[in-house]
CSV table of C-alpha atoms in Angstrom, one decimal:
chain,number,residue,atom,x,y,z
A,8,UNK,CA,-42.1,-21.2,-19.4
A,9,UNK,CA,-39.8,-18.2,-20.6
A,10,UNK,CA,-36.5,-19.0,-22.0
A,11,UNK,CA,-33.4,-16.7,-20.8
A,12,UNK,CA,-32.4,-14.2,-23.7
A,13,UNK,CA,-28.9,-16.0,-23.9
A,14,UNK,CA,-30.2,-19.8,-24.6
A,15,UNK,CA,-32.6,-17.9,-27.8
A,16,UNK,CA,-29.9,-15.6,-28.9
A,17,UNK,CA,-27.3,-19.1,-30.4
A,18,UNK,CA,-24.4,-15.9,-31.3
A,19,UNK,CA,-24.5,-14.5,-27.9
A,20,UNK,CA,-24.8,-18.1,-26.4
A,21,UNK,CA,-21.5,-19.1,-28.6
A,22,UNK,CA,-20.4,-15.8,-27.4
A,23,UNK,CA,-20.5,-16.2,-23.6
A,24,UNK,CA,-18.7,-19.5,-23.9
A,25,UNK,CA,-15.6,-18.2,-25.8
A,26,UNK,CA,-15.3,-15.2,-23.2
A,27,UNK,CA,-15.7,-17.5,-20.2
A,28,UNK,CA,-12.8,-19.7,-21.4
A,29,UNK,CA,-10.7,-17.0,-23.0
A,30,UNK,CA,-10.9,-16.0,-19.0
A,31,UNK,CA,-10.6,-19.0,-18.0
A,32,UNK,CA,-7.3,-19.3,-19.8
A,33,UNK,CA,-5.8,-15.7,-18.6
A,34,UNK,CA,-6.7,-17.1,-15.3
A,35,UNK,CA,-4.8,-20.5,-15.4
A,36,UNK,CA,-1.7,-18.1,-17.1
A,37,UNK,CA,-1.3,-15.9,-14.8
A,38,UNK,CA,-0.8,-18.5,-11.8
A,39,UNK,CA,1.6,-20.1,-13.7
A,40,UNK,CA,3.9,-17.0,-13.9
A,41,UNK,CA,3.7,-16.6,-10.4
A,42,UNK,CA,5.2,-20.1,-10.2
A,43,UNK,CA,8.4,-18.3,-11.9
A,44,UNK,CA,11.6,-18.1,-9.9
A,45,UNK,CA,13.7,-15.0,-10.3
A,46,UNK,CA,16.0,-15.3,-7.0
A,47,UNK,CA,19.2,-14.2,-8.2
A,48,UNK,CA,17.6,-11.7,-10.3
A,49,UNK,CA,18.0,-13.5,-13.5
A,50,UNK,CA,14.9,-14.9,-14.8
A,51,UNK,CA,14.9,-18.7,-14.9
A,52,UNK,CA,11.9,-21.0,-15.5
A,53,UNK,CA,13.2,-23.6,-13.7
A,54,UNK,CA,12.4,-25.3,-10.6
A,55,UNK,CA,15.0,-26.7,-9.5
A,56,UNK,CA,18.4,-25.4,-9.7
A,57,UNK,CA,20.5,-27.8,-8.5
A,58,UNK,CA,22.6,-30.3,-10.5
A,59,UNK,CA,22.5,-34.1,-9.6
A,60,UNK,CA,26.1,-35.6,-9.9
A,61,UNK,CA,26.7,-39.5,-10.7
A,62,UNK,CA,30.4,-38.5,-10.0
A,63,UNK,CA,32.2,-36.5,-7.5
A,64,UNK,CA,30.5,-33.3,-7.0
A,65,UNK,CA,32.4,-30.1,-8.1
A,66,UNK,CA,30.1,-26.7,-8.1
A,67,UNK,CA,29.2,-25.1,-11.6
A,68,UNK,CA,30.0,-22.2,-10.1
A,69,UNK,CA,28.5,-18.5,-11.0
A,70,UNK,CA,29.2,-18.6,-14.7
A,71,UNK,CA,28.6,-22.5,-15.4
A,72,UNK,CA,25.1,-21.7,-14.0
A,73,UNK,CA,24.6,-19.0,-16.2
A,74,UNK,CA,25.7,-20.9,-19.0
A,75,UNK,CA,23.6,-23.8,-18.3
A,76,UNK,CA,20.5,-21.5,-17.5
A,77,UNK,CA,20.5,-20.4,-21.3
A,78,UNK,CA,19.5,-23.4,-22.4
A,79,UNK,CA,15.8,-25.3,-22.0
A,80,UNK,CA,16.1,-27.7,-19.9
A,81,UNK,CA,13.7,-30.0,-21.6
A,82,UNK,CA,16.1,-30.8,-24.7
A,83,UNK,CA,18.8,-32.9,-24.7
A,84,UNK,CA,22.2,-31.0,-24.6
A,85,UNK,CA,25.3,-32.0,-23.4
A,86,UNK,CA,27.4,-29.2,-21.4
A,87,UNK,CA,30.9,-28.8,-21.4
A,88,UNK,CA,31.3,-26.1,-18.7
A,89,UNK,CA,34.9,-24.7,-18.0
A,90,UNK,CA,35.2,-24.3,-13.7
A,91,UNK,CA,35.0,-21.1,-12.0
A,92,UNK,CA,38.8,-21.4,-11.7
A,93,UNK,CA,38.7,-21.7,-15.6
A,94,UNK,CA,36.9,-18.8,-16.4
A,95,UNK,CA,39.0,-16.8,-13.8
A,96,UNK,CA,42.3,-18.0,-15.3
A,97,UNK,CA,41.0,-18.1,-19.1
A,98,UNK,CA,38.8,-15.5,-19.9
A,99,UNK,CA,39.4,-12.9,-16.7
A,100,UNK,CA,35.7,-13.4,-15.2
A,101,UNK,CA,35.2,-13.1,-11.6
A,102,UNK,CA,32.2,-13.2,-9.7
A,103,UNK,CA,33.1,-9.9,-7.4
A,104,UNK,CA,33.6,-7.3,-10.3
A,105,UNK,CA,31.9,-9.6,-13.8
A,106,UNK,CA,28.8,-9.2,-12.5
A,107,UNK,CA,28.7,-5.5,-11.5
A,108,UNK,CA,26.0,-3.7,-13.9
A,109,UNK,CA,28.9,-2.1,-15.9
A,110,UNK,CA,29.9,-5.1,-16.9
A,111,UNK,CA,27.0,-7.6,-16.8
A,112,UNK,CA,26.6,-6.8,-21.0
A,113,UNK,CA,30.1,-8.1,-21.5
A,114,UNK,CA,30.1,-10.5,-19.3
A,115,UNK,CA,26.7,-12.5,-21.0
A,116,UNK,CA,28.0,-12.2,-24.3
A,117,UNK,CA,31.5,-13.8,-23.8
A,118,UNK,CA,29.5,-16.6,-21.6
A,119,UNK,CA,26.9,-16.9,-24.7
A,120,UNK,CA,30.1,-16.9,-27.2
A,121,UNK,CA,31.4,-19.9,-25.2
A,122,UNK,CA,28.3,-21.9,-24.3
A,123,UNK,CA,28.2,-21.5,-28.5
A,124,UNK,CA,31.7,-23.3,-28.6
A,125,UNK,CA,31.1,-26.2,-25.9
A,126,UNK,CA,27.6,-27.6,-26.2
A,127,UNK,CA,26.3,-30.5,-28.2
A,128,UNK,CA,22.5,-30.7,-28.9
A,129,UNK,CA,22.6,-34.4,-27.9
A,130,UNK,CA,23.2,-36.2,-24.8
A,131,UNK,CA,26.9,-37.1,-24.3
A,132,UNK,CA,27.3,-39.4,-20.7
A,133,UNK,CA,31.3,-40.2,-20.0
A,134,UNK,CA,29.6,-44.2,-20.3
A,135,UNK,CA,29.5,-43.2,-24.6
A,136,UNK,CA,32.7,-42.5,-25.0
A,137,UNK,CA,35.6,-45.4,-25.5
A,138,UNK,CA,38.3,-45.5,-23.2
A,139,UNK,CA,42.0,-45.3,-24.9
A,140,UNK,CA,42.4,-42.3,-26.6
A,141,UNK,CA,39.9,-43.0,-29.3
A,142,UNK,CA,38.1,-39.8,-30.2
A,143,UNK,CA,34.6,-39.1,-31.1
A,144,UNK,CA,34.0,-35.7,-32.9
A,145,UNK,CA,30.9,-33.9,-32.8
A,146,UNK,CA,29.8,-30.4,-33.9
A,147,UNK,CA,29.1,-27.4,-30.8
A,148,UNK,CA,26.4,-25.3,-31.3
A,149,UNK,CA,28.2,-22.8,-33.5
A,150,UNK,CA,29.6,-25.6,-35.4
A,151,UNK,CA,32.9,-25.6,-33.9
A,152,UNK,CA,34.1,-29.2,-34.5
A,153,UNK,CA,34.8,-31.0,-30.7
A,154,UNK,CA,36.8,-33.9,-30.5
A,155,UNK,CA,36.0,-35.9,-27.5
A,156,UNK,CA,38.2,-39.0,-25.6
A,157,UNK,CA,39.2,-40.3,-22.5
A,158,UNK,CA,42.5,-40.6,-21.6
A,159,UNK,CA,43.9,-43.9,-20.3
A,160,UNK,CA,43.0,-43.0,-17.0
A,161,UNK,CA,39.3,-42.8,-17.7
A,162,UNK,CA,39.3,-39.2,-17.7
A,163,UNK,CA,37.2,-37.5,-20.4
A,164,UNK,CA,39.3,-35.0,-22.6
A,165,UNK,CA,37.2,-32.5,-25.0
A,166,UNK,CA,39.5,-30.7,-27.1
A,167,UNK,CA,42.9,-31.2,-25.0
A,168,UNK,CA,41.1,-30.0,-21.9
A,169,UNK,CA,40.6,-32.6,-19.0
A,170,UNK,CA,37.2,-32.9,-17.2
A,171,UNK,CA,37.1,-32.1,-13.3
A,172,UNK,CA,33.5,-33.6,-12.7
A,173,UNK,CA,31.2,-35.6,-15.0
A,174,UNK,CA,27.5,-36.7,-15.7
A,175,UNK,CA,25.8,-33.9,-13.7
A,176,UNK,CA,22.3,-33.6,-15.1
A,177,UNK,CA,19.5,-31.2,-15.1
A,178,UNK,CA,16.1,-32.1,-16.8
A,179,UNK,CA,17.6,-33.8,-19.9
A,180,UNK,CA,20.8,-31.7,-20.1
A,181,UNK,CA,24.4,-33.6,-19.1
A,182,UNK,CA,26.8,-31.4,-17.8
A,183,UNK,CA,30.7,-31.9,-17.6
A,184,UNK,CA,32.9,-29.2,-15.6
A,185,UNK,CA,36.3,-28.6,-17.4
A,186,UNK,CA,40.0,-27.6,-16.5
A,187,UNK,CA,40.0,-25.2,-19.1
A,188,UNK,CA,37.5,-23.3,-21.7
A,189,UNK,CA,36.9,-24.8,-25.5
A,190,UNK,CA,36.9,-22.2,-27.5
A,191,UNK,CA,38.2,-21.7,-31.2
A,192,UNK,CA,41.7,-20.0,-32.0
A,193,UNK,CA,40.3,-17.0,-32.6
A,194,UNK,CA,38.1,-16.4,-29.7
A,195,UNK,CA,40.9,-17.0,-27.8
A,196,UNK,CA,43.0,-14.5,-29.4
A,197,UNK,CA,40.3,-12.0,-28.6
A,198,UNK,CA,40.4,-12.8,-25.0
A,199,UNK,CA,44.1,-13.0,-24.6
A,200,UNK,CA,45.5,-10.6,-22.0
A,201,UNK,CA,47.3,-7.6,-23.7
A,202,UNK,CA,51.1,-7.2,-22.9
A,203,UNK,CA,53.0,-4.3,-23.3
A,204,UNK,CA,56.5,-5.8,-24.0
A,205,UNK,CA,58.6,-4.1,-21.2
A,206,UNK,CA,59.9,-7.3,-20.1
């Protein structure tokens, strides 16, 4: 009986089985990728878009789901993402001229500079933090000091600005809409509107 040339030769035996499971591997990769969603034109690795509310349900709106998309969704973060109201009244971002490609630079790097200011790499429910005004202080992202309460009303306060929705998760990550941005004094002197005093 003759042996095949590859079962004699042990280095081209070795050989073959690296380069069928080197393909193997490209193979399994590359369906995978496909399984990528870009709708929106933004690429995203996520499945499943949607936030799940244990509160009453207020949309992230445009931006909050930009800010929220920056971040894995398989680590713990807590989210303190200002309303689309907030960022329109704040910071001068609207959805109709933000995100035209002349702007679409800017506008990722003031929602990167904030997402810096108001997230916590730790879960934060409203449940963890004690009712009556006592604060809990934790450190953002870029270390920006955030003190966290709840008023005597039960709503959850981060920084002087009052929650609008609460306890929305995604994967691992807690999300909180806000009345406001959190941002530090000198962010928000950069964003300030400029007056010409002809009043």
């Amino acid at each position: 009986m003759r042996r095949r040339f590859y079962c004699k030769n042990s280095v081209a035996f070795v050989f073959s089985v690296v380069f069928f499971c080197c393909i193997l591997v490209l193979i399994i990769s590359m369906l995978r990728v496909l399984d990528v969603d870009t709708g929106n034109g933004a690429m995203s690795i996520y499945d499943d878009t949607s936030l799940k509310s244990s509160g009453n349900d207020k949309s992230v709106g445009t931006f909050g789901n930009m800010m929220i998309d920056m971040l894995p969704e398989d680590l713990a973060f807590t989210v303190f993402v200002p309303s689309e109201t907030a960022f329109e009244r704040d910071l001068r971002l609207s959805a109709n001229n933000s995100l035209v490609e002349e702007k679409i630079n800017d506008t990722y790097v003031v929602i990167s500079r904030v997402l810096g200011f108001s997230a916590i790499p730790r879960v934060l429910d409203t449940a963890m933090v004690p009712i009556g005004g006592e604060e809990v202080s934790y450190d953002s992202l870029s270390g920006f000091e955030l003190f966290v309460s709840k008023d005597a009303g039960g709503v959850l306060v981060v920084n002087g600005v009052k929650s609008e929705s609460v306890d929305m998760k995604r994967g691992k990550l807690v999300v909180h809409v806000m009345d406001g941005v959190i941002m530090d004094a000198e962010f928000e002197q950069s964003v300030e509107p400029d007056f010409d005093g002809d009043d």
